[in-house]
Each structure stands twice: as C-alpha cells, then as structure tokens.
Tab-separated table of N, CA, C and O in Angstrom:
chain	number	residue	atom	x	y	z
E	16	UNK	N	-8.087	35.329	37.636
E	16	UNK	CA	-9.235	36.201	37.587
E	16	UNK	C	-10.057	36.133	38.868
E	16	UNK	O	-11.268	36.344	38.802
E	17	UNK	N	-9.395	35.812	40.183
E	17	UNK	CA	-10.532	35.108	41.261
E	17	UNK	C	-11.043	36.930	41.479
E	17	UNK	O	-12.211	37.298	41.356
E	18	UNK	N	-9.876	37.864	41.816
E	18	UNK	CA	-10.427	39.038	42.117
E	18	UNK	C	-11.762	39.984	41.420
E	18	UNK	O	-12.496	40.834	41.925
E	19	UNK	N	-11.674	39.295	39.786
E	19	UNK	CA	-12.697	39.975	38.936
E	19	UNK	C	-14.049	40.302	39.038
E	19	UNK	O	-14.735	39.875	39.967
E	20	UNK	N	-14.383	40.849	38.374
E	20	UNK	CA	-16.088	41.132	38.004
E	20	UNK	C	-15.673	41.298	36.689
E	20	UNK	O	-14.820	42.049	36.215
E	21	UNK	N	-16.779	40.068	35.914
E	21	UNK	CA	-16.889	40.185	34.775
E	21	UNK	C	-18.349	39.134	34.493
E	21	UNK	O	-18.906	38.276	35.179
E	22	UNK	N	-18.587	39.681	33.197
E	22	UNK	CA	-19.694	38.732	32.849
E	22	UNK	C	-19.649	38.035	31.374
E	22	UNK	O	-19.103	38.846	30.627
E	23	UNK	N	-20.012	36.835	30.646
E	23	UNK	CA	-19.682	35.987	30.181
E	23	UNK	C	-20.939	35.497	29.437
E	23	UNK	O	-21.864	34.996	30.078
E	24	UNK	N	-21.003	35.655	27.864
E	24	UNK	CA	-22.432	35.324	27.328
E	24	UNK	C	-22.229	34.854	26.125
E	24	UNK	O	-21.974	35.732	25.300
E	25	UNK	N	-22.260	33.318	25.559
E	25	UNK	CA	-22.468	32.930	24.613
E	25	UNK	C	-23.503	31.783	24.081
E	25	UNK	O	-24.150	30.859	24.575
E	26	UNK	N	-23.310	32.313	22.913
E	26	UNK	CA	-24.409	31.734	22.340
E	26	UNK	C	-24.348	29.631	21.847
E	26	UNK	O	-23.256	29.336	21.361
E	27	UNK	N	-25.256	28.528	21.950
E	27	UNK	CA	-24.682	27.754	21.732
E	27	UNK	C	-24.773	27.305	20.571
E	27	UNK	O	-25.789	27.471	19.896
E	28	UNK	N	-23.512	26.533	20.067
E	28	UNK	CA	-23.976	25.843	18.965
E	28	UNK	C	-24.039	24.823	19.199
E	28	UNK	O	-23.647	24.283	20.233
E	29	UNK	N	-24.856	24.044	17.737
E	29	UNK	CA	-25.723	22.546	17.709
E	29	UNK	C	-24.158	21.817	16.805
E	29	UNK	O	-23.350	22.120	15.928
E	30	UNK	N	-24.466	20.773	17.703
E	30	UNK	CA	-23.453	19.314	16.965
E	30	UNK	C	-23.742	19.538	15.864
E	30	UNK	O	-22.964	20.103	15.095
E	31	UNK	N	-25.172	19.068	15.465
E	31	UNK	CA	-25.484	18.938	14.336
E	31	UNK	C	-26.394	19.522	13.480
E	31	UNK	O	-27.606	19.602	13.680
E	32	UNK	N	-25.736	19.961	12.443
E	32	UNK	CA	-26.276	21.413	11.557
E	32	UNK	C	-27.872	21.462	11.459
E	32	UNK	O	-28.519	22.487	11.244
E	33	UNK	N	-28.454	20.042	11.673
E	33	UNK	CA	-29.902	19.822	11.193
E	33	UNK	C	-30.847	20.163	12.117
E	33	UNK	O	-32.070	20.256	12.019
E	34	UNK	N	-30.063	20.343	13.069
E	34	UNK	CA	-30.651	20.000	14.469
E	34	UNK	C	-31.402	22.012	14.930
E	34	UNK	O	-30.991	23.123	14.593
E	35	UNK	N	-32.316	21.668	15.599
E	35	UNK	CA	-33.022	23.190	14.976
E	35	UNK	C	-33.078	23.702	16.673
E	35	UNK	O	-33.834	24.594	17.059
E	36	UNK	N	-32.017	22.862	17.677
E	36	UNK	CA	-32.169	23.943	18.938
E	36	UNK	C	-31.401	25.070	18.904
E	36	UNK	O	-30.700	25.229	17.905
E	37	UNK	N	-31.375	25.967	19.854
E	37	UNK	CA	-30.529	26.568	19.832
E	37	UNK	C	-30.801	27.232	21.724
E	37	UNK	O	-31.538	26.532	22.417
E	38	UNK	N	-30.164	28.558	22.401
E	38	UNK	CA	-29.927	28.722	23.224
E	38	UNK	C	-28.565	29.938	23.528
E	38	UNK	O	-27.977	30.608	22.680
E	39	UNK	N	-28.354	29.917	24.991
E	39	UNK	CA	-27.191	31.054	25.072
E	39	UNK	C	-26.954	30.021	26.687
E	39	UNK	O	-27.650	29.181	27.257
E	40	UNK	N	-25.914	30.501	26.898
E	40	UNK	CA	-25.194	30.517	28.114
E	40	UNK	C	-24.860	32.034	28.640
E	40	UNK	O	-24.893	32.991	27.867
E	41	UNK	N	-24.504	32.172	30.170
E	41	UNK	CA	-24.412	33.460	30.420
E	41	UNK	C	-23.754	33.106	32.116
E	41	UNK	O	-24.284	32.305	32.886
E	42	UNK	N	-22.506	33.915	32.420
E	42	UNK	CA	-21.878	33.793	33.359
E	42	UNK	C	-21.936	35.166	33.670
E	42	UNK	O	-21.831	36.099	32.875
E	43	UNK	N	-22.127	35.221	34.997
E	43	UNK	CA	-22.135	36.977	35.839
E	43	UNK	C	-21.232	36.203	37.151
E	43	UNK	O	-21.822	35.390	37.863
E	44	UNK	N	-19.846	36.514	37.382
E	44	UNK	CA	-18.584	36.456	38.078
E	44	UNK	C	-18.280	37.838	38.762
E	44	UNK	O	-18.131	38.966	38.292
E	45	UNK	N	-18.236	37.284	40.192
E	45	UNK	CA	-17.899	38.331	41.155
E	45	UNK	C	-17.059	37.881	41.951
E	45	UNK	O	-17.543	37.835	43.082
E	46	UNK	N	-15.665	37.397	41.891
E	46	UNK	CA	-14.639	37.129	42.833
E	46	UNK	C	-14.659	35.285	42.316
E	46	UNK	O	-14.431	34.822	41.199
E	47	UNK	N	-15.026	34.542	43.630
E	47	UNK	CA	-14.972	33.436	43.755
E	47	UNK	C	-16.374	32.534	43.691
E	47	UNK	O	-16.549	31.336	43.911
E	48	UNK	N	-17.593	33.918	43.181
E	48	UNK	CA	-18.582	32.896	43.214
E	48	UNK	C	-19.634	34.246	41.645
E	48	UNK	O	-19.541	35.292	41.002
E	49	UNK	N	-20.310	33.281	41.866
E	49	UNK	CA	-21.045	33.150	40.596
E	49	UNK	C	-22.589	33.293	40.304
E	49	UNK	O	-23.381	33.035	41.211
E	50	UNK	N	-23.126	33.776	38.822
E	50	UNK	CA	-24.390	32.847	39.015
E	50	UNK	C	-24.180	32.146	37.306
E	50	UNK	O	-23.445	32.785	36.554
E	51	UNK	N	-24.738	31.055	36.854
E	51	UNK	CA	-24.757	30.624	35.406
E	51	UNK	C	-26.320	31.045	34.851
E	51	UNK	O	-27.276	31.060	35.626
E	52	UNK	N	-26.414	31.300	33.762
E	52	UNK	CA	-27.830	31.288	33.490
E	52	UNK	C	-28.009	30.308	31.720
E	52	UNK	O	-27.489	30.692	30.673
E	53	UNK	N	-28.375	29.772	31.789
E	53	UNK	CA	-28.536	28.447	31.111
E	53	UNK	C	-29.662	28.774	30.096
E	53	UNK	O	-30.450	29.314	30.872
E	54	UNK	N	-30.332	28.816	28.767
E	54	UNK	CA	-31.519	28.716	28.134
E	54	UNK	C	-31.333	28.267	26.994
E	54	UNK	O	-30.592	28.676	26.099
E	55	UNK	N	-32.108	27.303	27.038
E	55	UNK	CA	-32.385	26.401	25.832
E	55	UNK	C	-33.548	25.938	25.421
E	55	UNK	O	-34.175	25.379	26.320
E	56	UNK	N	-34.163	25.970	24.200
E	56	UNK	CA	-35.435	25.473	23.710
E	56	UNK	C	-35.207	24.994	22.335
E	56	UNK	O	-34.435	25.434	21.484
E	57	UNK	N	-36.045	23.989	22.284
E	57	UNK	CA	-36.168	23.263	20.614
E	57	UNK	C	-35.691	21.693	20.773
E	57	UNK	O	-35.853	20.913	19.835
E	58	UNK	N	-35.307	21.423	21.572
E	58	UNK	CA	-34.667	20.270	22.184
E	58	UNK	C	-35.905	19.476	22.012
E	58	UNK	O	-35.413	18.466	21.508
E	59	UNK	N	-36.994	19.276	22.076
E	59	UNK	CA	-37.423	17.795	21.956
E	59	UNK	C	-38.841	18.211	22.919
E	59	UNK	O	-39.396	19.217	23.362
E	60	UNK	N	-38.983	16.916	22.911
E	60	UNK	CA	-40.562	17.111	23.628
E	60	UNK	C	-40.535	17.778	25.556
E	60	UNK	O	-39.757	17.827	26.509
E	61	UNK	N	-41.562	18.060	25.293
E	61	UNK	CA	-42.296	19.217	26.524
E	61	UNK	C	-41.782	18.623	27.331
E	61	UNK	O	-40.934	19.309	27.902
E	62	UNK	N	-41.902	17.097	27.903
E	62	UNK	CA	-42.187	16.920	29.149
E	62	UNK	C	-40.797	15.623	29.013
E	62	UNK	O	-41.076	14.430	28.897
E	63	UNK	N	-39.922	15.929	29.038
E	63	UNK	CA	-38.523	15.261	28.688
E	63	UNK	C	-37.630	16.412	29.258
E	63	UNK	O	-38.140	17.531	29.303
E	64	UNK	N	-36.249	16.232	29.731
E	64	UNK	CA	-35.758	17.025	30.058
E	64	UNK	C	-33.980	17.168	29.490
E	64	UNK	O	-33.984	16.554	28.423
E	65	UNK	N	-33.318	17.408	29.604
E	65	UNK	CA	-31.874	17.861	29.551
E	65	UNK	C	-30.851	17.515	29.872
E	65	UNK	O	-31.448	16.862	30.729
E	66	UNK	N	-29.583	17.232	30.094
E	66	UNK	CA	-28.910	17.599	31.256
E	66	UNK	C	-27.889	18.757	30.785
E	66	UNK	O	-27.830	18.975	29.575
E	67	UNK	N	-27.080	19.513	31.661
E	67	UNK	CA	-26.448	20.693	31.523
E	67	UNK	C	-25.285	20.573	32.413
E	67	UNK	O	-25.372	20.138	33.561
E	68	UNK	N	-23.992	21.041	31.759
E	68	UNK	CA	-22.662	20.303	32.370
E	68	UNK	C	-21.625	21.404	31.849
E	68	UNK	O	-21.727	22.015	30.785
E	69	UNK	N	-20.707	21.528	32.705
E	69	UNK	CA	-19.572	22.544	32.388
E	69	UNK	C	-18.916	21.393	32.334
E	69	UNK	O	-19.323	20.327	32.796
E	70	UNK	N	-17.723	21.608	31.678
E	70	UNK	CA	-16.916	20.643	31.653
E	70	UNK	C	-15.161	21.010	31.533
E	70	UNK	O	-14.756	21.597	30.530
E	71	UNK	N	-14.510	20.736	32.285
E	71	UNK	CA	-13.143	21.132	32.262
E	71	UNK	C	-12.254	20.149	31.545
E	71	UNK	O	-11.095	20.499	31.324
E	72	UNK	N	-12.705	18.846	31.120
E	72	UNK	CA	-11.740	17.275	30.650
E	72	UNK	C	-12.880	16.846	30.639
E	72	UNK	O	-13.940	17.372	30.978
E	73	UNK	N	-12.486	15.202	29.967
E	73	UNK	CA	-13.506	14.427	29.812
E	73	UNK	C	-14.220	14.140	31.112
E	73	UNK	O	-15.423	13.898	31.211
E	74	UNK	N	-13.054	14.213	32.422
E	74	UNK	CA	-12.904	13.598	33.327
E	74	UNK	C	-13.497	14.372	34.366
E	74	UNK	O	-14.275	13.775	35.111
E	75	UNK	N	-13.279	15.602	34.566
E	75	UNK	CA	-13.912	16.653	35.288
E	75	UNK	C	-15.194	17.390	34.547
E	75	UNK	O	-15.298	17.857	33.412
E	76	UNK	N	-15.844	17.332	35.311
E	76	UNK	CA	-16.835	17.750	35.120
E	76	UNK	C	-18.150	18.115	36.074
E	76	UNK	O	-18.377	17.280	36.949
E	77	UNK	N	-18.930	19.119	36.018
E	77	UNK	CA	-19.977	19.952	36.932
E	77	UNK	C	-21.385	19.672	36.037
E	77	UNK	O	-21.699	20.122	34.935
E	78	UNK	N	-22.277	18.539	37.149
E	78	UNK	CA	-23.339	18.505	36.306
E	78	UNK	C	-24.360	20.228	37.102
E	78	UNK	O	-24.242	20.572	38.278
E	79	UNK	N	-25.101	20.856	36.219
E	79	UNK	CA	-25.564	21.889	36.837
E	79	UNK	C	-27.013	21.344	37.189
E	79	UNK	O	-27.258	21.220	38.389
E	80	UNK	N	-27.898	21.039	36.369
E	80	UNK	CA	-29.039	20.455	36.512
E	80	UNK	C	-29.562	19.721	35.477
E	80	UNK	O	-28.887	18.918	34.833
E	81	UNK	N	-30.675	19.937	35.287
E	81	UNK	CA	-31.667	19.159	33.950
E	81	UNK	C	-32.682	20.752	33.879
E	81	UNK	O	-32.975	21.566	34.754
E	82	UNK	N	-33.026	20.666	32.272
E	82	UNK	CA	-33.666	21.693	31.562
E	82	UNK	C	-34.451	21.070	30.752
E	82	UNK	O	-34.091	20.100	30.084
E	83	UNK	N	-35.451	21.506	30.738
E	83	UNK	CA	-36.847	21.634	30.093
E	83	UNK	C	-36.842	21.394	28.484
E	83	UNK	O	-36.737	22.509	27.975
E	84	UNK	N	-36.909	20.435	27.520
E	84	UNK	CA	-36.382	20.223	26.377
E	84	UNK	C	-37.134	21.271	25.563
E	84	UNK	O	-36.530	22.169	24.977
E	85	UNK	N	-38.313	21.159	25.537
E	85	UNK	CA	-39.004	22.663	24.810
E	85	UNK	C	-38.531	24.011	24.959
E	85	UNK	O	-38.144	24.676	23.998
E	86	UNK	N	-38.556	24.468	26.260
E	86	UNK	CA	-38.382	25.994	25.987
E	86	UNK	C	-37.443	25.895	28.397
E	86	UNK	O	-37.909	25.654	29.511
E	87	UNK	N	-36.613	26.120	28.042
E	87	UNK	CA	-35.954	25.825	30.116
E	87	UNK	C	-35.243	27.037	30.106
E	87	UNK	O	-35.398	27.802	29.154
E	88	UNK	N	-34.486	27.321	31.029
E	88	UNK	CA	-33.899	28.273	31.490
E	88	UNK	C	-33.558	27.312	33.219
E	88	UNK	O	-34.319	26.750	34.007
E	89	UNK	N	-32.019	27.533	33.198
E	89	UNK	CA	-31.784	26.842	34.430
E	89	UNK	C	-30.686	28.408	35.095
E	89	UNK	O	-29.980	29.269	34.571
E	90	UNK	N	-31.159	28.010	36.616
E	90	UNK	CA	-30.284	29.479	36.807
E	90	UNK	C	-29.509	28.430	38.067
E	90	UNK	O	-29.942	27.421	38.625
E	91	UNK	N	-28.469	29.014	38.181
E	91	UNK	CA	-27.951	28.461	39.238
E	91	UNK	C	-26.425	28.787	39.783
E	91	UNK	O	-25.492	28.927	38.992
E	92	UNK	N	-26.266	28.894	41.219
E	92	UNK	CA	-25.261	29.739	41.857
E	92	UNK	C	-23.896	28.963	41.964
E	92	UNK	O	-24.002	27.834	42.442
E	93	UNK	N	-22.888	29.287	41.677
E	93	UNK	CA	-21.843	28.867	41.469
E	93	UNK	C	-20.361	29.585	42.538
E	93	UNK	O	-20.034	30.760	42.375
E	94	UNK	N	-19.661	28.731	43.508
E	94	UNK	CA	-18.903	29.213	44.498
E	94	UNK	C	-17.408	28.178	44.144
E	94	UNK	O	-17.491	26.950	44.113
E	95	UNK	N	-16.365	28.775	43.948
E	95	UNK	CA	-15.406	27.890	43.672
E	95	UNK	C	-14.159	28.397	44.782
E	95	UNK	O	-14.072	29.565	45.163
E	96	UNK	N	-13.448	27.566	45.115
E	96	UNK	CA	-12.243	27.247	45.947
E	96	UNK	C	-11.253	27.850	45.216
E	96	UNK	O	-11.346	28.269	44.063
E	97	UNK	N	-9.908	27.882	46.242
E	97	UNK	CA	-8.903	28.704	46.070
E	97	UNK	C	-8.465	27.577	45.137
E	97	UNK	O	-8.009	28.279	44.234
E	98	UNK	N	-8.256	26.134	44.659
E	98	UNK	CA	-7.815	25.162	44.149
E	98	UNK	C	-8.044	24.769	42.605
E	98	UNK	O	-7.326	24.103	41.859
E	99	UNK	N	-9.537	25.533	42.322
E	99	UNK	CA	-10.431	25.903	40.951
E	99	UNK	C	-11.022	26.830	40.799
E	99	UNK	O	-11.598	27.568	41.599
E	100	UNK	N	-10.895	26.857	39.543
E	100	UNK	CA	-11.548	28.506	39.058
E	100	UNK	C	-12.773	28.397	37.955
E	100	UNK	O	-12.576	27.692	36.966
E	101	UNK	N	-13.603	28.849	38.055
E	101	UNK	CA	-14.074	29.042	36.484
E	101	UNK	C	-13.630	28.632	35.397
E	101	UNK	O	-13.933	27.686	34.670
E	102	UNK	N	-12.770	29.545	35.337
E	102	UNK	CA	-11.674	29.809	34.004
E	102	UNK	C	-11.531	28.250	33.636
E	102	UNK	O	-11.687	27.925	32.458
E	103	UNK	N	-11.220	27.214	34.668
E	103	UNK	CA	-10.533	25.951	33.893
E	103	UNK	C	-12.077	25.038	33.362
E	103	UNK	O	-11.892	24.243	32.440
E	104	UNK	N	-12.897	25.100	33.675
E	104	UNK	CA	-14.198	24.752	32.856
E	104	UNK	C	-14.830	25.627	31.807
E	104	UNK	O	-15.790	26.394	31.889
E	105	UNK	N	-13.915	25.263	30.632
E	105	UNK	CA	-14.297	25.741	29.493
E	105	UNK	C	-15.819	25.658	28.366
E	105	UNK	O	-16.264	26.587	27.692
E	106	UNK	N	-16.387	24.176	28.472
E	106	UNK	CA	-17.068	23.921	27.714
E	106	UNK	C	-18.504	23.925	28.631
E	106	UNK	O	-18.630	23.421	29.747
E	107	UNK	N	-19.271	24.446	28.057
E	107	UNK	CA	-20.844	24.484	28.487
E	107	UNK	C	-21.927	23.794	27.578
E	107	UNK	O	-22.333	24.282	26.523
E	108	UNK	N	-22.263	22.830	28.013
E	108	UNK	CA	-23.019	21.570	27.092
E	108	UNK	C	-23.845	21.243	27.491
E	108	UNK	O	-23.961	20.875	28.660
E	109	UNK	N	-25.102	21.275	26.274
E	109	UNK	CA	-26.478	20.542	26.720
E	109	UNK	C	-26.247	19.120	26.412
E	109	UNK	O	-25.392	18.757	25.605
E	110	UNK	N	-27.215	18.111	27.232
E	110	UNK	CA	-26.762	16.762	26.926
E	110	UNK	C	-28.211	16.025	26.731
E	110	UNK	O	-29.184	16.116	27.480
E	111	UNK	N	-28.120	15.458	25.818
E	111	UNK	CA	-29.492	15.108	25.652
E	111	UNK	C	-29.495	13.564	25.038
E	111	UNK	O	-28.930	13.356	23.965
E	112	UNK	N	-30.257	12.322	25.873
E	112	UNK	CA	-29.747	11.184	25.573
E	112	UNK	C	-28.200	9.880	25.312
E	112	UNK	O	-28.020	8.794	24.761
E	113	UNK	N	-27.214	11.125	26.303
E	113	UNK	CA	-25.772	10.612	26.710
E	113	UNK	C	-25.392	11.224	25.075
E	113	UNK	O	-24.570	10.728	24.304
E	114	UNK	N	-26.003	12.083	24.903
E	114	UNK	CA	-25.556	12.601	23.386
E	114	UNK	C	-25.122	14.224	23.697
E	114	UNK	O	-25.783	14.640	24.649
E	115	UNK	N	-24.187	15.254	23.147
E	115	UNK	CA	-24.083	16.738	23.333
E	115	UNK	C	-24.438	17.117	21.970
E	115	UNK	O	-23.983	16.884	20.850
E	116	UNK	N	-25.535	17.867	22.520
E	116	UNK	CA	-26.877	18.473	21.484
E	116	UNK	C	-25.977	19.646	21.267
E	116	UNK	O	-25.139	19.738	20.370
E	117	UNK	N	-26.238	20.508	22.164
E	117	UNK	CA	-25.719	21.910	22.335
E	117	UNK	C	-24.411	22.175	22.790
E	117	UNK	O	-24.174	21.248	23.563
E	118	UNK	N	-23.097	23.169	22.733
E	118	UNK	CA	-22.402	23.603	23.130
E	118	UNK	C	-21.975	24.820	22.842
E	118	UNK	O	-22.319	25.463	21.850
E	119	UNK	N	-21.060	25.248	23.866
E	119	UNK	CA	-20.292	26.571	24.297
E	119	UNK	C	-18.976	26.784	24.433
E	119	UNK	O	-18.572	26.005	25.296
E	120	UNK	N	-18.110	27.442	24.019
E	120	UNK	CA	-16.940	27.668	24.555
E	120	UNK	C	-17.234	28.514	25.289
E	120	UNK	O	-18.324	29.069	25.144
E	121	UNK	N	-16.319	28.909	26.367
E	121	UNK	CA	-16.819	29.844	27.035
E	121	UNK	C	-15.730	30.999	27.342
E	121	UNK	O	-16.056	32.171	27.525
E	122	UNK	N	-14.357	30.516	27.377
E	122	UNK	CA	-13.425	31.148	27.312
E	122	UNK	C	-12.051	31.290	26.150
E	122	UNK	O	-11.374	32.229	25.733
E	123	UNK	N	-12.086	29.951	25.938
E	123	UNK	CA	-10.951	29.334	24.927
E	123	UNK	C	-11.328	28.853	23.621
E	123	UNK	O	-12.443	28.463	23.968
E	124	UNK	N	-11.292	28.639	22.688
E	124	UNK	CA	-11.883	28.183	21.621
E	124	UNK	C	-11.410	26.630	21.344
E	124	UNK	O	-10.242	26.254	21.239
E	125	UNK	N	-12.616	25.802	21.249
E	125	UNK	CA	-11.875	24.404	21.302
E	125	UNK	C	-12.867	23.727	19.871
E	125	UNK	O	-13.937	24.110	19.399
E	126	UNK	N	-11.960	22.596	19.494
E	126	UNK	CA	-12.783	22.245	17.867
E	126	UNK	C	-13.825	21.056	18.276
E	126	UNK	O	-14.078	20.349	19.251
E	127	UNK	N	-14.213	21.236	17.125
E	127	UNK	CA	-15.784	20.187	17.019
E	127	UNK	C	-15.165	18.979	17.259
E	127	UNK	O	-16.074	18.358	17.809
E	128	UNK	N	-14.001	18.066	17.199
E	128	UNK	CA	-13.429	16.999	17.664
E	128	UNK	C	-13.049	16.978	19.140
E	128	UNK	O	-13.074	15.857	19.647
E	129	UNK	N	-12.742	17.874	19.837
E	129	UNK	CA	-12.610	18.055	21.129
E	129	UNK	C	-14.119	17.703	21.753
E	129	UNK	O	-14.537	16.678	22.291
E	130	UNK	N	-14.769	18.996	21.454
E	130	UNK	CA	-16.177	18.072	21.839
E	130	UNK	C	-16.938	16.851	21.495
E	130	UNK	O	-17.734	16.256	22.222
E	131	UNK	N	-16.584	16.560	20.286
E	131	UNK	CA	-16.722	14.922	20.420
E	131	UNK	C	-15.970	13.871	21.092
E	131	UNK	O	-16.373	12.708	21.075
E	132	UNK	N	-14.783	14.258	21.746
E	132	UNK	CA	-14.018	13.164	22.160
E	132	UNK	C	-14.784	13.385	23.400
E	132	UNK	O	-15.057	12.282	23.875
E	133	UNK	N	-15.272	14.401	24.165
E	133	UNK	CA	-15.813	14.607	25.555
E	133	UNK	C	-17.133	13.927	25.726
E	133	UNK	O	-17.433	13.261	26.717
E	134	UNK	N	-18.203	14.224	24.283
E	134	UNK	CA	-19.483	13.083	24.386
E	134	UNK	C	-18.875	11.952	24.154
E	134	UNK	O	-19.870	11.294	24.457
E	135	UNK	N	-18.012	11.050	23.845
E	135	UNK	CA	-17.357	9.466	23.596
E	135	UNK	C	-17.134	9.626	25.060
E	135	UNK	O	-17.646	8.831	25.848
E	136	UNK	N	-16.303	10.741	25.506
E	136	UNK	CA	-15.738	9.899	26.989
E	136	UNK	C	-17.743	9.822	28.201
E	136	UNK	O	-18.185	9.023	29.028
E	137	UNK	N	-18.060	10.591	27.834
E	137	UNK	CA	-19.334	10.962	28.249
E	137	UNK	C	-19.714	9.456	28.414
E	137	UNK	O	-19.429	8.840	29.441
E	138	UNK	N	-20.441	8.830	27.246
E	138	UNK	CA	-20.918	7.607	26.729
E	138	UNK	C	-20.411	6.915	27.661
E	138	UNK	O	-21.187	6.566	28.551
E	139	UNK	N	-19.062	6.525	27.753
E	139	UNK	CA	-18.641	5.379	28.395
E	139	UNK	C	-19.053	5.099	29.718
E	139	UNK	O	-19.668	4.095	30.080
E	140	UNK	N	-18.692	6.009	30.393
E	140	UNK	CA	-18.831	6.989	32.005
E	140	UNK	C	-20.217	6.920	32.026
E	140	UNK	O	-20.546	7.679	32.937
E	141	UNK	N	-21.399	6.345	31.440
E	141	UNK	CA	-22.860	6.577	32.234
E	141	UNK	C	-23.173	4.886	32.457
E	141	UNK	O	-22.914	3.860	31.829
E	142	UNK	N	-23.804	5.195	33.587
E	142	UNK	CA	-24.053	4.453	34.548
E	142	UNK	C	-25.188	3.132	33.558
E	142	UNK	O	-25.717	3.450	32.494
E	143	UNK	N	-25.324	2.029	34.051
E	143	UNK	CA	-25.761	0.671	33.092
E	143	UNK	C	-27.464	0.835	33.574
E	143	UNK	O	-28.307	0.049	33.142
C-alpha cells in the first residue's frame, strides 16, 4: 500500500468492560508518510498522563507520545522506510500504568489474548 491514499478510523476498545474510557484512533496515509490522530478521555485523573504505542509484536514497537488522562488528543506525523510499512503495526494502544487500558485493531483483527500477551510482554520490558 506504500503508493496509497487512504484513511483509517477506529474506535477503541477497553480491556476491561468496567472501565468507562473510551476514544478513537485515526490514520490519514499518503504514500510513505502519515499523520495519526490519537483521542482519548476518561482515563483517570487531569494531571496524569498516558502512554500511546502502535505496536507490530511484543517486540516492535512505536512509542507515539503521552496523552492527557482526562480528556488528550495526540496528533502526530508519521514517515516510514522502504523496509516498513504501516500496514505491519497493527495494534494501537493506550497504556496506562505498564497496563493496556485502551485498544485498536487497525487493520487485521487480533483477539483479546493477543493483546494480553503484548501488555505481559510490555510488563517485563519496562525499565526498574
């Protein structure tokens, strides 16, 4: 798809059913570069923040930034190499306390155990 124009908008769901955030993801793709647009609110207190991560494997992974736990919106420009594409970073995840609050498929459909094996590999992988 490097030649494409297309655009890309879903909505996320919560790990956990109780859990009262919610949000969208949104990809606008023009060849080899990008923009993401990120929004999420309900997450937790005002002045606490996020983190926000595409993720291709446990192992690969694009942190994008940190978002605003109340009410954020993260925008941010995205340029990929002849070597990676978009396409292979499927999952779009809010992360909140080495925990994934929020997620996205974005292209492929992957199960609620997939994304839990990615917050376990997550867990391990943060720094002491």
């Amino acid at each position: 798809m490097n030649n494409k124009n297309y655009r890309v908008m879903k909505f996320f769901e919560p790990m956990n059913k109780n859990n009262k955030a919610r949000g969208y993801v949104r990809l606008d793709i023009r060849g080899m570069r990008g923009n993401i647009i990120v929004s999420a609110e309900n997450l937790g207190d005002a002045r606490s923040t996020s983190e926000v991560y595409l993720y291709k494997d446990s192992k690969n992974k694009i942190k994008l930034g940190d978002i605003n736990n109340r009410r954020g919106i993260l925008k941010k420009s995205l340029t990929f190499g002849s070597n990676n594409a978009i396409e292979d970073y499927n999952v779009c995840a809010v992360v909140k306390d080495n925990k994934i609050v929020l997620y996205s498929n974005l292209y492929s459909t992957c199960s609620k155990e997939q994304i839990k094996k990615l917050e376990a590999d997550h867990e391990e992988n943060k720094l002491p």
